[in-house]
Amino acid sequence: MTMPYYVSPEQVMKDRAEYAQKGIARGRALVGTTYDNGILIVAENPSRSLRKIAEIYDRIAFAGVGRYNEFDQLRVAGIRHADTKGFSFSRRDVEARSLANLYAQYLGQVFTHEMKPLEVEILVAELGITAQGDQMFHIAYEGTITDENEYAVLGGDTEGVRDRMSGAYRRDWTLEDALRACVSALSGPERTLAASELEIAMLARSNGQRAFKRMDRSDIDSALKSRKVGRARSGTVKASS
Amino acid sequence: MALPIFSPVNDPGPDFAALLRGIRPSSSNGGDDVGTAGLDAGAITRGLTDPVIPAAGGFPVYPSLDPARSFDEHMRHGTTVLALRYPDGVVVAGDRRATEGHLVAYRTMDKVLRVDDYSAVAIAGTAGPAIEMVRLFSTQLEHYEKVEGVTLSIEGKANQLSQMVRDHLAMAMRGMVVVPLFAGYDTLSGSGQIYTFDVTGGHYIEDEYAAEGSGSRFAKSVLKAGWRADITKAEALDLAIEAIVDAADEDIATGAPDTLRGIYPTVATVTQSGYQAVGDDEIASRVSALYDKLRSRSEYRAGRSSR
């Protein structure tokens, strides 16, 4: 006669966490940071169409790392939540905090009740009317939610990226400085990232009602080139949809 | 509100109206549900008891409404809207008056509404459901764009609006007719496009110009006389304003430019550079130039005879 094995709850949670962390660590990292005119999100992503960063609503952006199909489902759910809320109430009533809480609840629920946890980490960013109002919520695979004011690093083995970001970050830095710092934080000292390996988007206060804009390859390219030339201050980084 | 996550077999995809139906099933509304949650005919007409049709014929009477007012007088109506093509895109215009029966209900209504970067809807008919329809339509276009990562083609947008008009048929049969006019810039072919609709949801491409609402036949005759394929933007704006002025001259439900209060028709262009509303100052000066021109015409002279 076979006896069912007893596994302690601690062990179950540990195994699930390890499983999720391993899955997330297989993917590449992503950095989000506030700058003087909004919030910048930079991801290492060689794909032109499978995106990690997306628009949720007028002033809300989403970014995810880990398993694409899982965070993309969360992205679409976020858009649905925001659009339904904006349609039922008003566009001004859609905010990131409640969405971040919903994500956290959902991830927590899946982590404890389902066979397999979601192998994702997500970022929900909201652009404030002023820089003081900018918010970033970092939500981990098990539903832990962290409110980040300066920068957020998502991904598996991100100790190095985190260290480089904490060294480089300055409050109210310009888009160019922030962009260069994020890219070199992601690449590290040993390698350089080309425009074709990057996905960059921002929520900018100057963009009008729908604040989310993606940078296209040529804009990223010119922003990175100005880094190689040195600390050239001339030329602004243009954003295009 | 729960996080709207669906299993792959029930997923509404990029369809916002289907999403609303999935989130708040409207089957509990009783028999006369038209389907689109945003435009729930059941909810509006359930408040009404059945109409009494007078034995001698004539309009049905709704006993649950104020008997001193006709059914029409309980609803606001928009009146004249129009659109015309010009080489760079389209001009869309509308008067500002909403009526309840024979009364002016609202003087500053905007019947030309931006729905996304490259399209506008102008509405005529029952104002309440028309505004709601445009809100749903505009949310749908944005929703699709965000979920799919690309914008709908102009044909796709017109088809979407068609479905919404068709979903509204039950209410149209009760007298609450909504007839939108859809005008946009097709970024693929690089030209302006105009679509008209009928209450059954049929949509029709208009090659030159179109007008809807109670003053539309007068507006159309002005457009017919003045439209050319190579009409300039300035001429197109003047023609649109003249069409509205002429409609207001003949149709009491259409509001003429109100120089006393400074209320002018809404005019917008949709071109390669997107939707752009024409400023009130520009419209005011075009209206005043038009009035100078009209003063010299005999049909605008009082009594028409030289006394």
Coordinates of C-alpha atoms in Angstrom, one line a residue:
Chain A
M1 CA 0.0 0.0 0.0
T2 CA 1.3 3.4 -1.0
M3 CA 1.2 6.3 1.4
P4 CA 0.8 9.9 0.2
Y5 CA 3.9 11.8 0.9
Y6 CA 3.6 14.7 3.4
V7 CA 5.1 18.0 2.1
S8 CA 5.2 20.9 4.5
P9 CA 3.5 24.1 3.4
E10 CA 6.9 25.9 3.8
Q11 CA 8.4 23.5 1.4
V12 CA 5.5 23.9 -1.1
M13 CA 5.9 27.7 -1.1
K14 CA 9.7 27.5 -1.3
D15 CA 9.5 25.2 -4.3
R16 CA 7.0 27.4 -6.1
A17 CA 9.0 30.5 -5.4
E18 CA 12.2 28.8 -6.7
Y19 CA 10.3 27.7 -9.8
A20 CA 9.0 31.2 -10.6
Q21 CA 12.4 32.8 -9.9
K22 CA 14.1 30.4 -12.3
G23 CA 11.6 31.1 -15.0
I24 CA 12.0 34.9 -14.6
A25 CA 15.8 34.7 -14.5
R26 CA 15.8 33.0 -17.9
G27 CA 14.5 36.3 -19.4
R28 CA 16.3 39.6 -19.6
A29 CA 16.0 42.5 -17.3
L30 CA 14.0 45.8 -17.5
V31 CA 14.5 49.2 -15.8
G32 CA 12.0 51.9 -15.1
T33 CA 13.0 55.3 -13.7
T34 CA 11.5 58.8 -13.1
Y35 CA 13.1 61.7 -14.9
D36 CA 12.3 65.5 -14.9
N37 CA 9.5 65.2 -17.5
G38 CA 8.0 61.8 -16.6
I39 CA 8.8 58.1 -16.4
L40 CA 11.2 56.2 -18.7
I41 CA 11.1 52.4 -19.1
V42 CA 13.9 50.6 -20.9
A43 CA 13.9 46.9 -21.6
E44 CA 16.4 44.5 -23.2
N45 CA 14.2 43.1 -26.0
P46 CA 15.4 42.0 -29.4
S47 CA 11.9 41.4 -30.7
R48 CA 10.3 44.2 -32.8
S49 CA 6.7 43.0 -32.2
L50 CA 6.5 40.9 -29.0
R51 CA 6.7 43.8 -26.6
K52 CA 7.4 44.1 -22.9
I53 CA 6.3 47.7 -22.4
A54 CA 2.8 48.8 -23.2
E55 CA 0.2 51.5 -22.8
I56 CA -2.6 50.9 -20.4
Y57 CA -4.4 54.2 -20.2
D58 CA -3.9 58.0 -20.6
R59 CA -1.2 58.2 -17.9
I60 CA -0.5 54.5 -17.1
A61 CA 2.1 52.2 -18.6
F62 CA 2.7 48.5 -18.1
A63 CA 6.0 46.5 -18.3
G64 CA 6.6 42.9 -17.7
V65 CA 9.5 40.4 -17.6
G66 CA 9.4 36.6 -17.6
R67 CA 7.1 34.4 -19.6
Y68 CA 5.7 36.4 -22.5
N69 CA 2.2 34.8 -22.7
E70 CA 1.7 35.3 -19.0
F71 CA 2.6 38.9 -18.7
D72 CA 0.8 39.7 -22.0
Q73 CA -2.4 38.3 -20.5
L74 CA -1.9 40.6 -17.5
R75 CA -1.3 43.5 -19.9
V76 CA -4.5 42.9 -21.8
A77 CA -6.4 42.5 -18.5
G78 CA -5.0 45.8 -17.3
I79 CA -6.2 47.6 -20.5
R80 CA -9.6 46.0 -20.1
H81 CA -9.9 47.1 -16.5
A82 CA -8.8 50.6 -17.3
D83 CA -11.0 51.1 -20.4
T84 CA -14.1 49.6 -18.5
K85 CA -13.5 51.9 -15.6
G86 CA -12.9 55.0 -17.7
F87 CA -16.1 54.1 -19.7
S88 CA -18.2 53.6 -16.6
F89 CA -16.9 56.6 -14.7
S90 CA -14.6 59.1 -16.2
R91 CA -11.1 59.1 -17.7
R92 CA -9.8 60.9 -14.6
D93 CA -11.0 58.1 -12.3
V94 CA -8.6 55.6 -13.8
E95 CA -5.5 55.3 -11.6
A96 CA -2.6 52.9 -11.2
R97 CA -2.9 52.1 -7.5
S98 CA -6.1 50.1 -7.8
L99 CA -4.9 48.3 -10.9
A100 CA -1.6 47.4 -9.1
N101 CA -3.6 46.1 -6.2
L102 CA -5.7 43.9 -8.5
Y103 CA -2.5 42.5 -10.1
A104 CA -1.1 41.8 -6.7
Q105 CA -4.2 40.0 -5.6
Y106 CA -4.3 38.0 -8.8
L107 CA -0.7 37.0 -8.7
G108 CA -1.0 36.1 -5.0
Q109 CA -4.1 34.0 -5.7
V110 CA -2.4 32.1 -8.5
F111 CA 0.8 31.6 -6.4
T112 CA -1.0 30.0 -3.5
H113 CA -3.9 28.2 -5.2
E114 CA -2.8 27.1 -8.6
M115 CA -0.4 24.3 -9.6
K116 CA 2.0 26.6 -11.2
P117 CA 2.8 30.2 -10.2
L118 CA 3.1 32.8 -12.9
E119 CA 6.7 33.3 -13.9
V120 CA 6.4 37.1 -14.2
E121 CA 7.4 40.3 -12.6
I122 CA 5.5 43.5 -13.6
L123 CA 5.7 47.2 -13.3
V124 CA 2.7 49.6 -13.3
A125 CA 3.8 53.2 -13.8
E126 CA 1.6 56.3 -13.4
L127 CA 2.5 59.7 -14.6
G128 CA 1.6 62.5 -12.1
I129 CA 0.5 66.0 -13.0
T130 CA 3.8 67.0 -11.4
A131 CA 7.0 65.0 -10.7
Q132 CA 5.8 64.5 -7.1
G133 CA 2.8 62.5 -8.4
D134 CA 4.8 60.0 -10.5
Q135 CA 4.3 56.5 -9.2
M136 CA 5.8 53.1 -10.0
F137 CA 4.5 49.8 -8.5
H138 CA 6.7 46.8 -8.8
I139 CA 4.7 43.6 -8.4
A140 CA 6.5 40.2 -8.0
Y141 CA 5.4 36.7 -9.0
E142 CA 3.9 35.9 -5.6
G143 CA 1.9 39.2 -5.3
T144 CA 4.4 41.3 -3.3
I145 CA 3.8 44.9 -4.2
T146 CA 6.5 47.6 -3.8
D147 CA 6.0 51.3 -4.3
E148 CA 9.2 52.6 -6.0
N149 CA 9.9 56.4 -6.2
E150 CA 13.2 56.5 -8.0
Y151 CA 13.8 53.5 -10.1
A152 CA 12.7 49.9 -10.4
V153 CA 14.6 46.9 -11.7
L154 CA 12.7 43.8 -12.9
G155 CA 14.1 40.4 -13.8
G156 CA 16.0 37.5 -12.4
D157 CA 19.7 38.0 -11.6
T158 CA 19.5 41.8 -11.4
E159 CA 21.9 42.5 -8.5
G160 CA 24.4 44.1 -10.9
V161 CA 21.8 46.2 -12.7
R162 CA 20.4 47.4 -9.3
D163 CA 23.9 48.4 -8.1
R164 CA 24.6 50.3 -11.3
M165 CA 21.2 52.1 -11.1
S166 CA 21.6 53.1 -7.5
G167 CA 25.0 54.5 -8.4
A168 CA 23.8 56.5 -11.4
Y169 CA 20.4 57.7 -10.3
R170 CA 19.9 61.4 -9.7
R171 CA 16.6 63.1 -8.9
D172 CA 15.1 65.1 -11.8
W173 CA 17.7 64.0 -14.3
T174 CA 17.1 64.6 -18.0
L175 CA 15.7 62.0 -20.4
E176 CA 19.0 61.7 -22.2
D177 CA 21.0 61.1 -18.9
A178 CA 18.4 58.7 -17.6
L179 CA 18.3 56.8 -20.9
R180 CA 22.1 56.4 -21.1
A181 CA 22.2 55.3 -17.4
C182 CA 19.5 52.8 -17.9
V183 CA 21.1 51.3 -21.0
S184 CA 24.5 51.0 -19.4
A185 CA 22.9 49.6 -16.2
L186 CA 21.3 46.9 -18.3
S187 CA 24.3 46.1 -20.4
G188 CA 27.0 46.2 -17.7
P189 CA 30.6 47.0 -18.3
E190 CA 31.4 44.0 -20.5
R191 CA 28.9 44.5 -23.4
T192 CA 27.2 47.2 -25.3
L193 CA 23.5 47.1 -26.3
A194 CA 22.5 48.2 -29.8
A195 CA 19.3 50.0 -30.6
S196 CA 18.0 46.8 -32.2
E197 CA 18.3 45.0 -28.8
L198 CA 16.3 47.7 -26.9
E199 CA 12.7 48.5 -26.3
I200 CA 12.2 52.0 -24.9
A201 CA 9.0 53.9 -24.0
M202 CA 8.1 56.7 -21.8
L203 CA 5.2 58.5 -20.1
A204 CA 6.0 62.2 -20.6
R205 CA 4.1 65.2 -19.3
S206 CA 4.6 67.0 -22.6
N207 CA 2.8 64.3 -24.6
G208 CA -0.8 65.5 -24.1
Q209 CA -3.7 63.4 -23.0
R210 CA -2.3 60.0 -23.9
A211 CA 1.1 60.4 -22.4
F212 CA 2.6 57.0 -23.5
K213 CA 5.0 57.1 -26.4
R214 CA 7.4 54.6 -27.8
M215 CA 10.8 55.5 -29.1
D216 CA 11.5 54.1 -32.6
R217 CA 14.8 52.5 -33.5
S218 CA 16.3 55.5 -35.1
D219 CA 15.6 57.7 -32.1
I220 CA 17.2 55.1 -29.8
D221 CA 20.1 54.9 -32.2
S222 CA 20.7 58.6 -32.1
A223 CA 20.4 58.7 -28.4
L224 CA 22.9 56.0 -28.0
K225 CA 25.3 57.5 -30.5
S226 CA 25.4 60.7 -28.6
R227 CA 26.5 58.6 -25.6
K228 CA 29.5 57.3 -27.5
V229 CA 30.6 60.8 -28.6
G230 CA 30.8 61.6 -25.0
R231 CA 28.7 63.7 -22.7
A232 CA 27.3 65.8 -25.5
R233 CA 24.4 67.8 -24.2
S234 CA 23.2 69.0 -27.6
G235 CA 20.2 67.5 -29.4
T236 CA 17.1 66.3 -27.7
V237 CA 15.8 62.8 -27.7
K238 CA 12.7 62.7 -29.7
A239 CA 9.9 60.4 -29.0
S240 CA 7.5 59.0 -31.6
S241 CA 4.5 56.8 -31.3
Chain B
M1 CA -14.0 45.2 -9.9
A2 CA -12.1 42.1 -10.5
L3 CA -9.2 41.8 -12.9
P4 CA -10.9 40.9 -16.2
I5 CA -9.1 37.7 -17.1
F6 CA -10.8 35.3 -19.4
S7 CA -10.1 31.7 -20.4
P8 CA -8.9 31.4 -24.0
V9 CA -12.3 30.1 -25.2
N10 CA -14.3 33.0 -23.7
D11 CA -11.8 35.8 -24.5
P12 CA -13.5 38.8 -26.1
G13 CA -10.3 39.7 -27.9
P14 CA -10.0 43.4 -28.8
D15 CA -13.8 43.9 -28.9
F16 CA -14.7 46.4 -26.1
A17 CA -18.5 45.9 -26.6
A18 CA -18.1 42.2 -26.2
L19 CA -15.9 42.7 -23.1
L20 CA -18.7 44.8 -21.5
R21 CA -21.2 42.1 -22.2
G22 CA -18.8 39.6 -20.7
I23 CA -18.3 41.6 -17.6
R24 CA -21.9 42.7 -16.9
P25 CA -24.1 40.2 -18.6
S26 CA -27.2 42.2 -19.6
S27 CA -29.5 39.1 -20.0
S28 CA -31.2 40.0 -16.7
N29 CA -32.7 43.1 -18.4
G30 CA -35.7 41.3 -19.8
G31 CA -36.9 40.7 -23.3
D32 CA -36.1 43.8 -25.1
D33 CA -32.4 43.9 -24.8
V34 CA -30.6 45.1 -27.8
G35 CA -27.3 43.6 -26.9
T36 CA -24.8 46.4 -26.5
A37 CA -24.4 47.0 -22.8
G38 CA -23.6 50.7 -23.3
L39 CA -26.8 51.3 -25.2
D40 CA -29.4 49.3 -23.3
A41 CA -32.8 50.0 -24.9
G42 CA -34.4 47.8 -22.2
A43 CA -33.2 50.1 -19.4
I44 CA -34.6 53.2 -21.1
T45 CA -37.9 51.8 -22.3
R46 CA -38.7 49.7 -19.2
G47 CA -39.6 53.0 -17.5
L48 CA -42.3 53.5 -20.0
T49 CA -45.7 51.8 -19.9
D50 CA -47.0 50.7 -23.3
P51 CA -48.0 53.4 -25.6
V52 CA -51.7 54.0 -26.2
I53 CA -52.4 54.4 -29.9
P54 CA -55.3 56.8 -30.4
A55 CA -58.3 55.2 -32.2
A56 CA -58.5 58.1 -34.6
G57 CA -54.8 57.5 -35.6
G58 CA -51.9 59.8 -35.0
F59 CA -48.9 59.5 -32.7
P60 CA -48.8 57.0 -29.9
V61 CA -49.3 58.5 -26.4
Y62 CA -47.1 57.3 -23.5
P63 CA -49.2 57.5 -20.3
S64 CA -46.1 57.3 -18.0
L65 CA -44.6 60.5 -19.5
D66 CA -45.8 64.0 -18.9
P67 CA -49.1 64.1 -20.9
A68 CA -48.6 67.8 -21.6
R69 CA -45.6 67.0 -23.7
S70 CA -45.2 64.7 -26.7
F71 CA -42.8 61.8 -26.6
D72 CA -40.4 63.8 -28.8
E73 CA -40.4 66.6 -26.2
H74 CA -38.8 64.3 -23.6
M75 CA -35.7 63.8 -25.7
R76 CA -33.1 66.1 -27.0
H77 CA -32.4 66.1 -30.7
G78 CA -29.4 67.2 -32.7
T79 CA -30.1 68.6 -36.1
T80 CA -27.8 69.3 -39.0
V81 CA -24.3 67.9 -39.6
L82 CA -22.3 67.5 -42.7
A83 CA -19.0 66.4 -44.2
L84 CA -17.2 67.1 -47.4
R85 CA -14.1 65.8 -49.0
Y86 CA -11.3 68.0 -50.3
P87 CA -7.9 67.0 -51.7
D88 CA -6.1 67.0 -48.3
G89 CA -8.9 65.2 -46.3
V90 CA -12.3 66.0 -45.0
V91 CA -14.2 69.0 -43.4
V92 CA -16.8 68.0 -40.9
A93 CA -19.3 70.6 -39.5
G94 CA -22.4 70.8 -37.4
D95 CA -24.8 73.4 -35.9
R96 CA -24.9 73.8 -32.1
R97 CA -28.7 73.5 -31.4
A98 CA -30.4 70.7 -29.6
T99 CA -34.2 70.7 -29.5
E100 CA -36.9 69.1 -27.3
G101 CA -40.0 69.2 -29.5
H102 CA -40.4 72.8 -30.5
L103 CA -38.1 74.2 -27.8
V104 CA -34.5 75.0 -27.9
A105 CA -33.1 72.6 -25.2
Y106 CA -29.4 73.4 -25.5
R107 CA -27.5 76.0 -27.4
T108 CA -23.9 74.9 -27.3
M109 CA -24.0 71.2 -28.2
D110 CA -21.0 69.8 -30.0
K111 CA -22.2 67.4 -32.6
V112 CA -18.8 66.9 -34.3
L113 CA -16.8 64.6 -32.0
R114 CA -13.2 63.5 -32.3
V115 CA -13.1 59.7 -31.9
D116 CA -9.4 59.1 -32.5
D117 CA -6.4 60.8 -34.2
Y118 CA -7.7 60.3 -37.7
S119 CA -11.5 60.2 -37.4
A120 CA -14.5 62.1 -36.4
V121 CA -18.2 61.3 -35.9
A122 CA -20.9 63.9 -36.5
I123 CA -24.2 63.0 -34.9
A124 CA -27.8 63.8 -35.7
G125 CA -31.0 62.4 -34.1
T126 CA -31.7 61.6 -30.5
A127 CA -28.9 63.2 -28.6
G128 CA -28.6 60.9 -25.5
P129 CA -28.1 57.6 -27.2
A130 CA -26.0 59.3 -30.0
I131 CA -23.5 60.7 -27.5
E132 CA -23.4 57.3 -25.7
M133 CA -22.8 55.6 -29.0
V134 CA -19.9 57.8 -29.9
R135 CA -18.4 57.3 -26.4
L136 CA -18.6 53.6 -26.9
F137 CA -17.2 53.8 -30.4
S138 CA -14.3 56.0 -29.4
T139 CA -13.4 53.7 -26.5
Q140 CA -13.6 50.7 -28.9
L141 CA -11.1 52.2 -31.3
E142 CA -8.7 53.1 -28.5
H143 CA -9.2 49.7 -26.9
Y144 CA -8.5 47.9 -30.1
E145 CA -5.4 50.0 -30.7
K146 CA -4.0 49.2 -27.2
V147 CA -4.8 45.5 -27.2
E148 CA -3.6 44.8 -30.7
G149 CA -0.8 47.3 -30.9
V150 CA -2.1 48.6 -34.3
T151 CA -4.9 50.9 -35.3
L152 CA -8.0 49.7 -37.2
S153 CA -8.3 50.4 -40.9
I154 CA -10.8 53.1 -41.8
E155 CA -13.1 50.4 -43.3
G156 CA -12.8 48.5 -40.0
K157 CA -13.8 51.5 -38.0
A158 CA -16.8 52.1 -40.3
N159 CA -17.9 48.4 -39.8
Q160 CA -17.6 48.8 -36.1
L161 CA -19.9 51.8 -36.1
S162 CA -22.3 49.9 -38.4
Q163 CA -22.6 47.2 -35.8
M164 CA -23.4 49.8 -33.1
V165 CA -26.0 51.4 -35.3
R166 CA -27.5 48.0 -36.0
D167 CA -27.6 47.2 -32.2
H168 CA -29.5 50.4 -31.8
L169 CA -32.3 49.3 -34.2
A170 CA -34.8 48.4 -31.4
M171 CA -34.6 51.9 -30.0
A172 CA -34.7 53.5 -33.5
M173 CA -38.0 51.6 -34.0
R174 CA -39.3 53.4 -30.9
G175 CA -38.5 56.7 -32.4
M176 CA -35.0 57.2 -30.9
V177 CA -33.2 57.3 -34.2
V178 CA -29.4 57.9 -34.2
V179 CA -27.7 58.6 -37.6
P180 CA -24.0 59.1 -37.4
L181 CA -21.8 60.5 -40.1
F182 CA -18.4 59.1 -40.0
A183 CA -15.5 61.0 -41.5
G184 CA -11.8 60.1 -41.4
Y185 CA -8.5 60.2 -43.1
D186 CA -7.3 56.9 -44.6
T187 CA -3.6 56.8 -43.9
L188 CA -3.2 53.9 -46.4
S189 CA -4.7 55.6 -49.5
G190 CA -3.9 59.1 -48.2
S191 CA -7.3 60.5 -48.7
G192 CA -10.3 61.6 -46.7
Q193 CA -13.3 59.3 -46.5
I194 CA -17.0 59.8 -45.6
Y195 CA -19.4 57.1 -44.5
T196 CA -23.2 57.5 -44.0
F197 CA -25.4 55.0 -42.2
D198 CA -29.0 54.0 -42.1
V199 CA -30.9 52.8 -39.0
T200 CA -30.4 49.1 -40.0
G201 CA -26.6 49.5 -39.8
G202 CA -26.0 49.8 -43.5
H203 CA -23.0 52.0 -44.3
Y204 CA -22.3 53.8 -47.5
I205 CA -19.2 55.4 -48.8
E206 CA -19.8 59.0 -50.0
D207 CA -17.4 60.2 -52.7
E208 CA -18.1 64.0 -52.5
Y209 CA -20.2 65.2 -49.5
A210 CA -22.9 64.1 -47.1
A211 CA -25.3 65.6 -44.6
E212 CA -27.6 64.2 -41.9
G213 CA -30.4 65.6 -39.7
S214 CA -33.5 67.7 -40.2
G215 CA -31.7 70.5 -42.1
S216 CA -29.7 68.1 -44.2
R217 CA -31.6 68.5 -47.5
F218 CA -30.9 72.3 -47.5
A219 CA -27.3 71.8 -46.5
K220 CA -27.0 69.2 -49.3
S221 CA -28.3 71.5 -52.0
V222 CA -25.7 74.1 -51.0
L223 CA -22.9 71.5 -51.0
K224 CA -24.1 70.2 -54.3
A225 CA -23.9 73.6 -55.9
G226 CA -20.5 74.5 -54.4
W227 CA -18.5 71.2 -54.3
R228 CA -15.7 70.5 -56.7
A229 CA -13.1 67.8 -56.6
D230 CA -10.3 70.4 -56.4
I231 CA -11.9 72.6 -53.8
T232 CA -9.4 74.3 -51.6
K233 CA -9.4 74.0 -47.8
A234 CA -10.6 77.7 -47.4
E235 CA -13.4 77.1 -49.9
A236 CA -14.4 73.9 -48.2
L237 CA -14.6 75.6 -44.8
D238 CA -16.7 78.5 -46.3
L239 CA -19.0 76.0 -48.1
A240 CA -19.5 74.0 -44.9
I241 CA -20.5 77.1 -43.0
E242 CA -22.7 78.4 -45.8
A243 CA -24.5 75.0 -45.8
I244 CA -25.1 75.2 -42.1
V245 CA -26.4 78.8 -42.4
D246 CA -28.7 77.9 -45.2
A247 CA -30.0 74.8 -43.3
A248 CA -30.7 77.1 -40.3
D249 CA -32.5 79.6 -42.6
E250 CA -35.0 76.9 -43.7
D251 CA -35.1 74.5 -40.7
I252 CA -36.2 75.8 -37.3
A253 CA -34.5 73.0 -35.5
T254 CA -31.1 74.0 -36.9
G255 CA -29.2 76.8 -35.1
A256 CA -27.7 79.6 -37.1
P257 CA -24.5 81.2 -35.9
D258 CA -25.4 83.1 -32.8
T259 CA -23.4 86.4 -33.0
L260 CA -25.1 87.8 -29.9
R261 CA -23.7 85.0 -27.6
G262 CA -20.7 84.1 -29.8
I263 CA -21.8 80.6 -30.5
Y264 CA -20.6 79.3 -33.9
P265 CA -21.0 76.0 -35.8
T266 CA -18.5 73.3 -34.9
V267 CA -16.1 72.8 -37.8
A268 CA -13.1 70.4 -37.9
T269 CA -10.7 69.0 -40.5
V270 CA -9.3 65.5 -40.6
T271 CA -6.1 65.3 -42.7
Q272 CA -2.7 63.6 -42.7
S273 CA -1.9 65.8 -39.6
G274 CA -4.9 64.3 -37.8
Y275 CA -8.1 65.7 -36.4
Q276 CA -8.0 69.5 -36.0
A277 CA -10.8 71.7 -34.7
V278 CA -11.2 75.0 -36.5
G279 CA -11.0 77.8 -33.9
D280 CA -14.1 80.0 -33.1
D281 CA -12.2 83.1 -34.2
E282 CA -11.7 81.8 -37.7
I283 CA -15.2 80.6 -38.0
A284 CA -16.5 83.9 -36.7
S285 CA -14.6 85.8 -39.4
R286 CA -15.8 83.4 -42.1
V287 CA -19.4 83.8 -40.9
S288 CA -19.1 87.5 -41.0
A289 CA -17.6 87.4 -44.6
L290 CA -20.4 85.1 -45.6
Y291 CA -23.1 87.4 -44.1
D292 CA -21.6 90.3 -46.1
K293 CA -21.9 88.2 -49.3
L294 CA -25.4 87.1 -48.5
R295 CA -26.7 90.7 -47.8
S296 CA -26.2 91.5 -51.4
R297 CA -28.4 88.7 -52.5
S298 CA -32.1 89.4 -53.1
E299 CA -33.5 86.4 -51.3
Y300 CA -31.9 87.6 -48.0
R301 CA -33.4 91.1 -48.3
A302 CA -36.5 91.8 -46.2
G303 CA -39.7 91.7 -48.2
R304 CA -37.5 91.2 -51.3
S305 CA -39.1 94.1 -53.1
S306 CA -37.4 97.5 -53.3
R307 CA -39.6 99.8 -51.4

